[in-house]
Every structure is written in structure tokens, then in C-alpha cells.
């Protein structure tokens, strides 16, 4: 199984400041089709997860451009350029290159 | 509007069975793979099972393999999870999620339902 490791597990950020979350996979997520199957989700309090980023760096519909994803192979990063109060919640990375699909442990973002 | 509504959760004793359902609407159900993802109280997300558009490809987490069975009825726009031999560690909120394509891999999940709570306790 592919293990997804996120760091840090928690973040406390002042509004307007940047934030960064790392996600490392135990195997490469680059498929022979040229795509890398790494995704980012945000679970806001009391809600189901919502998709933020697909295939490493593509913002999903309606996601603000302060969110960006980067990385390749086994190392990935989610960045928030300027954190806003509505960004609080738990961020998860997920791989879907092979079954079983696996998630990172989650990174809790709170506002200072 | 794309909508997923889970049902069938509840309180059940260890060793008993439960069947979850997910009713889909607002999209062509048999164009997409579907998945179950669970979240134990206060914990992270755990993928449980996935099924391709035509049920030709099915996968399970090791933690539920041999006990849970995923299925779908494309005529009824419905996804199911038959859960047998339930354990206390199966206690979780179970989400139904649509994949972004027809395959059970190489896709992401959107949207997700609101979840149905399964509590396994004596």
C-alpha cells in the first residue's frame, strides 16, 4: 500500500500570512500515462471533504487562486498564499494511482 | 444539482450486519465510479471501497476485505455497502463519493455525501 505522510499535522496562521503543507508518498504517483495522481481536499468543520486540487497542481472549480499545488514523483506541497478565516479545517492529500486509495493523516489549520 | 444521499446507518452490535445505501441524482450515474470513505470519530479519512462504472473493477481496504461488499444498481442510481461481521473499530461516519471518471483508480472524489453514522457497540 502507498503510505501518504503529511507535515505538519497542525498549523496556526495569522490571517493574511502564507501557509504550506507537505505530503510525501512512499511510491511515485506518476503514472505511465504522464499524469500524477495526487489530490488535496479540505474538510471544514462539520462538513464532508471538498476537492481543492487535482493532479498535483490544478485548482478545482471555484477554488480561490490563493491555493496552489506543486510537486512531482513522491513530494508534494499545498500552499495558501494569504490565509483567510474561511480556510480553517483539516487538509488531506490523497493518492489514486493504485488501490487501496490512501489519504495522508490530515493537517489541521487554525487561525491565530 | 449533483446530490448523494447516504442512508442505512445506525447502532448495531458487534458481529451483526448493516447495509448502507447511497442515492445519487443530478448526473448520469453509470458514467462514474463510486466509492465509500469513512471517518472514525475525531480521526482522519479512510478509503473503504470503490467500484467502477460497470462493477467490473472493485477494491477494498484490507481492514474490511472479506467482511464488506460494495455493489451498485445503475438502473436505480444507487450504491450500496453490505457490512457483515461488524467490529467496534468500524464505528465511523460513512461517506459516499463520486469519482471523477469511470475507473476506480486515477480519479478523485467530487462530490461527497453528508455521510451516515455507523456505531458498532454492545
Coordinates of N, CA and C in Angstrom, one line a residue, chain A residues 18-85:
Chain A
X18 N 1.1 33.4 4.7 CA 1.1 32.2 3.9 C 1.1 30.9 4.8
X19 N 0.7 29.8 4.2 CA 0.8 28.5 4.8 C 1.2 27.5 3.8
X20 N 1.9 26.5 4.3 CA 2.4 25.4 3.4 C 2.3 24.1 4.1
X21 N 1.8 23.1 3.3 CA 1.7 21.7 3.8 C 2.4 20.8 2.9
X22 N 3.1 19.9 3.5 CA 3.9 18.9 2.7 C 3.2 17.5 2.7
X23 N 3.3 16.8 1.6 CA 2.7 15.5 1.5 C 3.8 14.6 0.8
X24 N 4.2 13.6 1.4 CA 5.2 12.7 0.7 C 4.5 11.3 0.6
X25 N 4.7 10.7 -0.5 CA 4.2 9.3 -0.8 C 5.3 8.3 -0.8
X26 N 5.0 7.1 -0.4 CA 6.0 6.1 -0.3 C 6.4 5.5 -1.6
X27 N 5.6 5.8 -2.6 CA 5.9 5.4 -4.0 C 5.6 6.5 -5.0
X28 N 6.2 6.5 -6.1 CA 5.9 7.6 -7.1 C 4.4 7.5 -7.5
X29 N 3.9 8.7 -7.6 CA 2.5 8.8 -8.1 C 2.3 9.1 -9.6
X30 N 3.5 9.1 -10.2 CA 3.5 9.3 -11.7 C 3.1 8.1 -12.4
X31 N 2.1 8.2 -13.2 CA 1.6 7.0 -14.0 C 2.2 7.0 -15.4
X32 N 2.1 5.9 -16.0 CA 2.7 5.8 -17.3 C 2.0 6.6 -18.4
X33 N 0.8 7.1 -18.0 CA 0.0 8.0 -18.9 C 0.5 9.4 -18.8
X34 N 1.5 9.7 -17.9 CA 2.1 11.0 -17.8 C 1.5 11.8 -16.7
X35 N 0.4 11.4 -16.1 CA -0.3 12.2 -15.1 C 0.2 11.7 -13.7
X36 N 0.1 12.6 -12.8 CA 0.4 12.3 -11.4 C -0.8 12.4 -10.5
X37 N -1.2 11.3 -9.9 CA -2.5 11.2 -9.2 C -2.4 11.5 -7.8
X38 N -2.2 12.8 -7.5 CA -2.2 13.4 -6.2 C -3.2 14.5 -6.1
X39 N -4.0 14.4 -5.0 CA -5.1 15.4 -4.8 C -5.0 16.0 -3.4
X40 N -5.6 17.1 -3.3 CA -5.8 17.8 -2.0 C -7.3 18.1 -1.7
X41 N -7.6 17.8 -0.5 CA -9.0 18.1 0.0 C -8.9 18.9 1.3
X42 N -10.0 19.7 1.5 CA -10.2 20.4 2.7 C -11.5 20.0 3.3
X43 N -11.4 19.6 4.6 CA -12.6 19.3 5.3 C -12.9 20.4 6.4
X44 N -13.9 21.2 6.1 CA -14.2 22.3 7.0 C -15.0 21.7 8.1
X45 N -15.0 22.3 9.3 CA -15.7 21.8 10.5 C -17.2 21.4 10.2
X46 N -17.6 20.1 10.5 CA -18.9 19.7 10.3 C -19.3 19.4 8.9
X47 N -18.4 19.4 8.0 CA -18.8 19.2 6.6 C -18.0 18.0 6.0
X48 N -18.5 17.5 4.9 CA -17.7 16.5 4.2 C -16.5 17.1 3.5
X49 N -15.5 16.4 3.2 CA -14.3 17.0 2.4 C -14.8 17.6 1.1
X50 N -14.0 18.6 0.7 CA -14.2 19.2 -0.6 C -12.9 19.2 -1.4
X51 N -13.0 19.0 -2.7 CA -11.8 18.9 -3.5 C -11.2 20.3 -3.7
X52 N -9.9 20.4 -3.5 CA -9.2 21.7 -3.8 C -8.4 21.6 -5.0
X53 N -7.5 20.6 -5.1 CA -6.5 20.5 -6.1 C -6.6 19.1 -6.7
X54 N -6.5 18.9 -8.0 CA -6.4 17.6 -8.6 C -5.2 17.5 -9.5
X55 N -4.6 16.3 -9.5 CA -3.4 16.0 -10.3 C -2.3 17.0 -10.0
X56 N -2.0 17.2 -8.8 CA -0.9 18.0 -8.2 C -1.1 19.5 -8.2
X57 N -1.6 20.0 -9.3 CA -1.5 21.5 -9.4 C -2.7 22.2 -10.0
X58 N -3.7 21.4 -10.3 CA -4.9 22.0 -10.9 C -6.0 22.4 -9.9
X59 N -6.3 23.7 -9.8 CA -7.4 24.1 -8.9 C -8.7 23.6 -9.4
X60 N -9.5 23.1 -8.5 CA -10.8 22.6 -8.9 C -11.7 23.8 -9.0
X61 N -12.8 23.6 -9.7 CA -13.8 24.7 -10.0 C -14.2 25.5 -8.7
X62 N -14.0 26.8 -8.7 CA -14.5 27.6 -7.6 C -13.4 27.8 -6.5
X63 N -12.3 27.1 -6.6 CA -11.3 27.2 -5.6 C -10.5 28.5 -5.8
X64 N -10.4 29.3 -4.7 CA -9.7 30.6 -4.9 C -8.2 30.4 -5.3
X65 N -7.7 31.4 -6.1 CA -6.3 31.3 -6.6 C -5.3 31.5 -5.5
X66 N -5.6 31.7 -4.3 CA -4.6 31.7 -3.2 C -4.2 30.3 -2.9
X67 N -4.9 29.3 -3.4 CA -4.5 27.9 -3.2 C -3.7 27.5 -4.4
X68 N -2.5 26.8 -4.1 CA -1.8 26.3 -5.2 C -1.1 25.0 -4.8
X69 N -0.9 24.1 -5.8 CA -0.3 22.8 -5.5 C 0.9 22.6 -6.4
X70 N 1.9 21.9 -5.9 CA 3.1 21.7 -6.7 C 3.7 20.4 -6.3
X71 N 4.8 20.0 -7.0 CA 5.5 18.8 -6.7 C 5.5 17.8 -7.8
X72 N 6.2 16.7 -7.5 CA 6.3 15.6 -8.5 C 6.8 14.4 -7.9
X73 N 6.5 13.2 -8.5 CA 7.0 12.0 -8.0 C 6.4 11.6 -6.7
X74 N 7.2 11.9 -5.6 CA 6.8 11.5 -4.3 C 6.6 12.7 -3.3
X75 N 7.0 13.9 -3.7 CA 7.0 15.0 -2.9 C 6.1 16.1 -3.4
X76 N 5.1 16.5 -2.5 CA 4.1 17.5 -3.0 C 3.9 18.5 -1.9
X77 N 3.4 19.7 -2.4 CA 3.1 20.8 -1.4 C 1.9 21.5 -1.8
X78 N 1.1 21.8 -0.8 CA -0.1 22.7 -0.9 C 0.3 24.0 -0.3
X79 N 0.1 25.1 -1.0 CA 0.4 26.4 -0.4 C -0.9 27.3 -0.5
X80 N -1.0 28.1 0.6 CA -2.0 29.1 0.7 C -1.3 30.4 0.7
X81 N -1.5 31.3 -0.2 CA -0.6 32.5 -0.3 C -1.0 33.5 0.8
X82 N -2.3 33.6 1.1 CA -2.7 34.5 2.2 C -3.9 33.8 2.8
X83 N -3.7 33.3 4.0 CA -4.7 32.6 4.7 C -5.9 33.5 5.1
X84 N -7.1 33.0 4.9 CA -8.3 33.7 5.4 C -9.0 32.8 6.4
X85 N -9.9 33.5 7.1 CA -10.6 32.8 8.2 C -11.4 31.6 7.7

